PDB file of C-alpha atoms in Angstrom:
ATOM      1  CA  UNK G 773     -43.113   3.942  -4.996  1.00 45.00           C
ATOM      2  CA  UNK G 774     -40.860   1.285  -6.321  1.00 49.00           C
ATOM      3  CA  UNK G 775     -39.024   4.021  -8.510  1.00 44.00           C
ATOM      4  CA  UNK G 776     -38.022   6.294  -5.902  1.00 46.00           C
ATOM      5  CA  UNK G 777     -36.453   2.537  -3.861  1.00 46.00           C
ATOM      6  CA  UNK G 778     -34.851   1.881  -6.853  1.00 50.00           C
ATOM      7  CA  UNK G 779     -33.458   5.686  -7.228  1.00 45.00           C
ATOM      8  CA  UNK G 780     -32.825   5.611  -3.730  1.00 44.00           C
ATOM      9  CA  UNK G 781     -30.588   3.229  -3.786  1.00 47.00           C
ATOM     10  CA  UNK G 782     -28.696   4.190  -7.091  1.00 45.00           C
ATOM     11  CA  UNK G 783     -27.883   7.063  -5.248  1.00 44.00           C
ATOM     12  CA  UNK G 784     -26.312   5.266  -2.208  1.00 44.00           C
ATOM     13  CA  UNK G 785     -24.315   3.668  -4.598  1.00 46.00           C
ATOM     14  CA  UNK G 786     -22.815   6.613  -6.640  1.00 45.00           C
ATOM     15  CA  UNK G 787     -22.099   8.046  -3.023  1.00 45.00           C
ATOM     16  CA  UNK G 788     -20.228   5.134  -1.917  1.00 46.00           C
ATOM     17  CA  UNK G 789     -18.112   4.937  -5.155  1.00 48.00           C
ATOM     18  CA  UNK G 790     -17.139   8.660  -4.908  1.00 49.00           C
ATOM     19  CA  UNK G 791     -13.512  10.042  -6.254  1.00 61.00           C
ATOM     20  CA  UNK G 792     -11.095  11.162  -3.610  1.00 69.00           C
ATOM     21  CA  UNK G 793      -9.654  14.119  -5.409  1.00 85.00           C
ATOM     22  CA  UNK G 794      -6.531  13.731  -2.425  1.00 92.00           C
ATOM     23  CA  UNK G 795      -5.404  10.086  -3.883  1.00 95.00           C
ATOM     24  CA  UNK G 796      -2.605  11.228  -6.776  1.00 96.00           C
ATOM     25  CA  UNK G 797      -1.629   7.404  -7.497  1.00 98.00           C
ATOM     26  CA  UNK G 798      -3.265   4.108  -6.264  1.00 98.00           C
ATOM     27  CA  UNK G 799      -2.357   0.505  -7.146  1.00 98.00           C
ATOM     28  CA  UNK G 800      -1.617  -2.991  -6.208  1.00 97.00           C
ATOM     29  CA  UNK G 801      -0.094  -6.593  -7.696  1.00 98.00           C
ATOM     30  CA  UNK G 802      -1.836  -9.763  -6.477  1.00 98.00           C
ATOM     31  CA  UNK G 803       0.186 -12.170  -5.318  1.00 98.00           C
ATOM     32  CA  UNK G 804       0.274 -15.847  -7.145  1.00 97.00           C
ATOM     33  CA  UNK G 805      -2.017 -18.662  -5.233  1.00 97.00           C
ATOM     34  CA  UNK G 806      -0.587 -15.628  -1.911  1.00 97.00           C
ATOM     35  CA  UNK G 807       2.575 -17.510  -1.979  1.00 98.00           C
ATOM     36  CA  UNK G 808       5.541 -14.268  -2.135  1.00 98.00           C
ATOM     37  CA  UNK G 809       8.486 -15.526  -3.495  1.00 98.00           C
ATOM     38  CA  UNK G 810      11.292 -13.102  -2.636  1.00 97.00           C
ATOM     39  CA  UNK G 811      12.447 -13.076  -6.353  1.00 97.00           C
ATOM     40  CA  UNK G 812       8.629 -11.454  -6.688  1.00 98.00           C
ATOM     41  CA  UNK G 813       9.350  -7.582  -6.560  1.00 98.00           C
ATOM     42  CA  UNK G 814       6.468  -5.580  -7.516  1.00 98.00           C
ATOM     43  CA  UNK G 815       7.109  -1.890  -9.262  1.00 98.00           C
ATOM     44  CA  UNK G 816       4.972   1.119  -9.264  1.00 98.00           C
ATOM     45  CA  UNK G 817       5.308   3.610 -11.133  1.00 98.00           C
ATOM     46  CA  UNK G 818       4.066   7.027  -9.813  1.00 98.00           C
ATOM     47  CA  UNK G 819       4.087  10.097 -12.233  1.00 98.00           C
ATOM     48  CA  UNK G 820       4.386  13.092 -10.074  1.00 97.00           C
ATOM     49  CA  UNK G 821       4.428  16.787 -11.767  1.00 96.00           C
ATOM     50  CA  UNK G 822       3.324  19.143  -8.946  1.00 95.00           C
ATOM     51  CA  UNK G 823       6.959  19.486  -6.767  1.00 96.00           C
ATOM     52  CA  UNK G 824       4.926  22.447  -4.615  1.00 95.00           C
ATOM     53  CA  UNK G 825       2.478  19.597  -2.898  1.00 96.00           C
ATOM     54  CA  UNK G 826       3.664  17.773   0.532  1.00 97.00           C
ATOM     55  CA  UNK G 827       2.455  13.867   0.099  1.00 98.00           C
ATOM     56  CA  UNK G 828       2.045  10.572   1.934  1.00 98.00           C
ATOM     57  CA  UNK G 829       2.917   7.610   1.019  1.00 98.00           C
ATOM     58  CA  UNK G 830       1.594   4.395   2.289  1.00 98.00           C
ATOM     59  CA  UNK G 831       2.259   0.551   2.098  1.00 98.00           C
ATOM     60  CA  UNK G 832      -1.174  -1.415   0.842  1.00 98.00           C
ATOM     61  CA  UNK G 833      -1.129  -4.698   2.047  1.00 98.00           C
ATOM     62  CA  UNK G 834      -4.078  -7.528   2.001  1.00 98.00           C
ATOM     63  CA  UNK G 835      -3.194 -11.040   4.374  1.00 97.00           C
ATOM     64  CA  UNK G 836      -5.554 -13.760   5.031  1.00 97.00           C
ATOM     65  CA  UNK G 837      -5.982 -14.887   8.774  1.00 95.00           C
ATOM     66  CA  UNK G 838      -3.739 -17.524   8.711  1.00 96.00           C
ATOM     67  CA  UNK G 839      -0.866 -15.405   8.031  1.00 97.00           C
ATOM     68  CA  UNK G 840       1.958 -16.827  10.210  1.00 96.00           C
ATOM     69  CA  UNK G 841       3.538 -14.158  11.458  1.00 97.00           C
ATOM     70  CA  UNK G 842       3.001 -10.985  13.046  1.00 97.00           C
ATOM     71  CA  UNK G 843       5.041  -8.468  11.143  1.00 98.00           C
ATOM     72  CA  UNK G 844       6.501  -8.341   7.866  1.00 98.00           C
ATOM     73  CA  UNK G 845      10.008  -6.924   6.186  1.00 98.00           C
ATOM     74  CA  UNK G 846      10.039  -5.299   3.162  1.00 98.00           C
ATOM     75  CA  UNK G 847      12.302  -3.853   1.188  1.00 98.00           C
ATOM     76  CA  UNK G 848      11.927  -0.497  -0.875  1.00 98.00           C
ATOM     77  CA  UNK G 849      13.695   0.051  -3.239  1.00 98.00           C
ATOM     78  CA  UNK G 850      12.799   4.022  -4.621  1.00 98.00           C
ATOM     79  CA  UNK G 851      13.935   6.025  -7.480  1.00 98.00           C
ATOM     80  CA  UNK G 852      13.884   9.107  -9.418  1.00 98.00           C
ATOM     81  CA  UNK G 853      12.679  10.268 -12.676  1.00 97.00           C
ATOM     82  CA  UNK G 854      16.716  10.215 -13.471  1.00 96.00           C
ATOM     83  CA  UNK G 855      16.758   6.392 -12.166  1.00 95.00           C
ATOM     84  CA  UNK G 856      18.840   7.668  -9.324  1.00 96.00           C
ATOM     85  CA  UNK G 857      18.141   5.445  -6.559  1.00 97.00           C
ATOM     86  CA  UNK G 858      16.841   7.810  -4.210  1.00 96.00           C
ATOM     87  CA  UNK G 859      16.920   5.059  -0.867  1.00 97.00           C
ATOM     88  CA  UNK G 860      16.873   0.798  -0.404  1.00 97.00           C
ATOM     89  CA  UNK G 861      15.037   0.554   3.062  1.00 97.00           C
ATOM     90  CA  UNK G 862      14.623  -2.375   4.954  1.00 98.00           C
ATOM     91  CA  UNK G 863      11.533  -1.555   6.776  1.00 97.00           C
ATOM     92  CA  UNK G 864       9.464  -3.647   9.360  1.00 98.00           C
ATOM     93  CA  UNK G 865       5.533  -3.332   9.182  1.00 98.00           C
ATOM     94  CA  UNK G 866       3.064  -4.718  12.071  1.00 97.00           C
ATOM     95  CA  UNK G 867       0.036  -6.590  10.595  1.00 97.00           C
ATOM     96  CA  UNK G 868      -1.347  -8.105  13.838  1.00 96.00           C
ATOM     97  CA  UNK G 869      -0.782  -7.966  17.507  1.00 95.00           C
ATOM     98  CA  UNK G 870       2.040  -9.641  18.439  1.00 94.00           C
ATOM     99  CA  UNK G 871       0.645 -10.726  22.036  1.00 94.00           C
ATOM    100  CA  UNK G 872      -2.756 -11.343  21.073  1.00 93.00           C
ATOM    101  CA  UNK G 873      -2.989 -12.291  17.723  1.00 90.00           C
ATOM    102  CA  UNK G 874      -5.617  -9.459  17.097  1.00 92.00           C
ATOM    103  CA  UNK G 875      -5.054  -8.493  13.397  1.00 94.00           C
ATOM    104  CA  UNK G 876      -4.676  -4.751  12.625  1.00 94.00           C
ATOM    105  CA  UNK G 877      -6.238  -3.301   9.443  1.00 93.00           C
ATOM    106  CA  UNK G 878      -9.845  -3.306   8.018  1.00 95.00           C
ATOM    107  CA  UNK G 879     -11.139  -7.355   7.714  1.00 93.00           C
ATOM    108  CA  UNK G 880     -13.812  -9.029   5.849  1.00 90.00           C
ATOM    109  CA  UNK G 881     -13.864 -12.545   5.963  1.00 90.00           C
ATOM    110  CA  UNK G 882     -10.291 -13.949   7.055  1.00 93.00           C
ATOM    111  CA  UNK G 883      -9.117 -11.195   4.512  1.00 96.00           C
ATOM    112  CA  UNK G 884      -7.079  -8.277   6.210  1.00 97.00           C
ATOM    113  CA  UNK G 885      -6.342  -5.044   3.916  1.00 98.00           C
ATOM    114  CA  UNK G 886      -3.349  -2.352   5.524  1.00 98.00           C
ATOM    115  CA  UNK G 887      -2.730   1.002   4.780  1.00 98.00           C
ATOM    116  CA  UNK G 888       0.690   1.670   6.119  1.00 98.00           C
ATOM    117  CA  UNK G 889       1.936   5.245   6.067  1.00 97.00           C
ATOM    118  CA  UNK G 890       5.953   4.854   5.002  1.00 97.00           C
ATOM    119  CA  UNK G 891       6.673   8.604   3.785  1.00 97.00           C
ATOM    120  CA  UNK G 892       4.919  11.224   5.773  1.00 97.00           C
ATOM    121  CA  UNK G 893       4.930  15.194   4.607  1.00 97.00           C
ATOM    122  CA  UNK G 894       7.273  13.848   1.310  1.00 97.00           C
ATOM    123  CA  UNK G 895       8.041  16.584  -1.139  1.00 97.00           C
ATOM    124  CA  UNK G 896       9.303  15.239  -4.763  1.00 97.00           C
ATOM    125  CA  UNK G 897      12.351  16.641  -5.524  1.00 95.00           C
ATOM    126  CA  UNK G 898      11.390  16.782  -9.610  1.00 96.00           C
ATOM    127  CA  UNK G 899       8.993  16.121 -11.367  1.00 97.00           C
ATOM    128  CA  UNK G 900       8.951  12.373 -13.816  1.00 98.00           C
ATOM    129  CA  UNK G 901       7.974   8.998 -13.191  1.00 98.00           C
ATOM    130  CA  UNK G 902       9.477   8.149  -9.797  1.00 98.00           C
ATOM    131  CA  UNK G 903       9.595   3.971  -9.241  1.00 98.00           C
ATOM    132  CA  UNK G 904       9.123   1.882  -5.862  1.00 98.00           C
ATOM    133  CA  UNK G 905       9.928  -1.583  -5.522  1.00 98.00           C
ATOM    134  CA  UNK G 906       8.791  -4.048  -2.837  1.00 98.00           C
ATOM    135  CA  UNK G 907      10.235  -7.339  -1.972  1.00 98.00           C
ATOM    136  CA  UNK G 908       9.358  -9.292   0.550  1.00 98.00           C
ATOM    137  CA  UNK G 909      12.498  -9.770   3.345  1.00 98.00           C
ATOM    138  CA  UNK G 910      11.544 -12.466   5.878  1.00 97.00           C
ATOM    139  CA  UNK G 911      13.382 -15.680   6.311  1.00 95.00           C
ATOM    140  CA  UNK G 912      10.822 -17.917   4.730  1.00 97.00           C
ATOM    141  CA  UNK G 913      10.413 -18.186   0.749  1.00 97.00           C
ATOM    142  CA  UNK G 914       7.937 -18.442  -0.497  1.00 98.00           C
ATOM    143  CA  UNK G 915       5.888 -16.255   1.872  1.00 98.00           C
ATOM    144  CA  UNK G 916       2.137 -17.902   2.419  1.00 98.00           C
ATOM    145  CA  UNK G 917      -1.142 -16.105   2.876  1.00 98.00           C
ATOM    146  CA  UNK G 918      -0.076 -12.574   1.289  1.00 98.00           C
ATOM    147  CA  UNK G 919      -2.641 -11.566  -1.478  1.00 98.00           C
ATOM    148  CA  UNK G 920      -1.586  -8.569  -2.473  1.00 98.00           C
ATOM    149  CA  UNK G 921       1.129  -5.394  -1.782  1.00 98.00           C
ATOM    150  CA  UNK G 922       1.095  -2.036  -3.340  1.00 98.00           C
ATOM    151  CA  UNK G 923       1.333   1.671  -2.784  1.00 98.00           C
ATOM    152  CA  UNK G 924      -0.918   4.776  -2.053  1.00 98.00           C
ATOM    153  CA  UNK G 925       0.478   8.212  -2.927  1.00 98.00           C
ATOM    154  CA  UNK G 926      -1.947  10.655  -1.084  1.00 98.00           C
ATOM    155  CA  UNK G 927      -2.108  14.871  -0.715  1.00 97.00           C
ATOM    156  CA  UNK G 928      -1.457  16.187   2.375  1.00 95.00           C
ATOM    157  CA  UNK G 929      -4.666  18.291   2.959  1.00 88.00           C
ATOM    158  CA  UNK G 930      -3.666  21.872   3.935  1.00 77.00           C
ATOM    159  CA  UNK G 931      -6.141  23.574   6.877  1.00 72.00           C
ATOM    160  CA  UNK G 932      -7.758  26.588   6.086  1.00 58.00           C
TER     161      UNK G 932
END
């Protein structure tokens, strides 16, 4: 009886820690004691070498509650496997509601984490090591109560 618990929940487990075979590149920087100096410019790295597949791209954020603002600017700064600069963006993100204060995202705690599509339907032109930047572009430096920024590149699923 106490076997089959025990197996039971093993297998609960290896369900909830699954692969998701649509997730081509996944990572994120913590940010020092979540102060983000604007000097602070994470890089990813993506290797990409299927040019046929249409991807997303999204933003991965994580906040605490006391985050003093409702949005966030960020720069991206993208290039190509030449180290073409392929676009600098200046992009505003929403983290919370800016009338209520509700905070947008999945929370645990007075932790908040975002996934922020950028890139929607994206081709890669080539295939190589393609780098994004973030920096951080509001007026205040350092930046309190960000934990963490990086990027998700995801398939597009195709319907059969």
């Amino acid at each position: 009886m106490k076997f089959s618990g025990i197996f039971a929940a093993l297998l609960l487990c290896l369900s909830l820690v699954s692969c998701d075979d649509s997730i081509v590149y996944k990572a994120h920087e913590d940010i020092d004691d979540g102060l983000w100096y604007i000097k602070n410019k994470p890089a990813f790295k993506i290797e990409i070498t299927d040019t046929t597949q249409v991807y997303n791209l999204y933003y991965l954020l994580r906040n605490t509650l006391q985050y003093p603002y409702y949005n966030l600017y960020l720069t991206r700064n993208f290039t190509g496997p030449d180290k073409q600069l392929i676009s600098n963006t200046l992009e505003e993100v929403y983290l919370s509601n800016e009338m209520t204060g509700k905070p947008y995202g999945h929370g645990l705690g007075d932790l908040f984490d975002h996934k922020i599509p950028f890139l929607k339907n994206y081709r890669f032109s080539k295939s190589g090591i393609y780098t994004i930047t973030l920096s951080q572009s509001m007026r205040q430096n350092p930046l309190p109560f960000v934990m963490s920024v990086g990027i998700s590149v995801e398939k597009v699923q195709v319907n059969k």
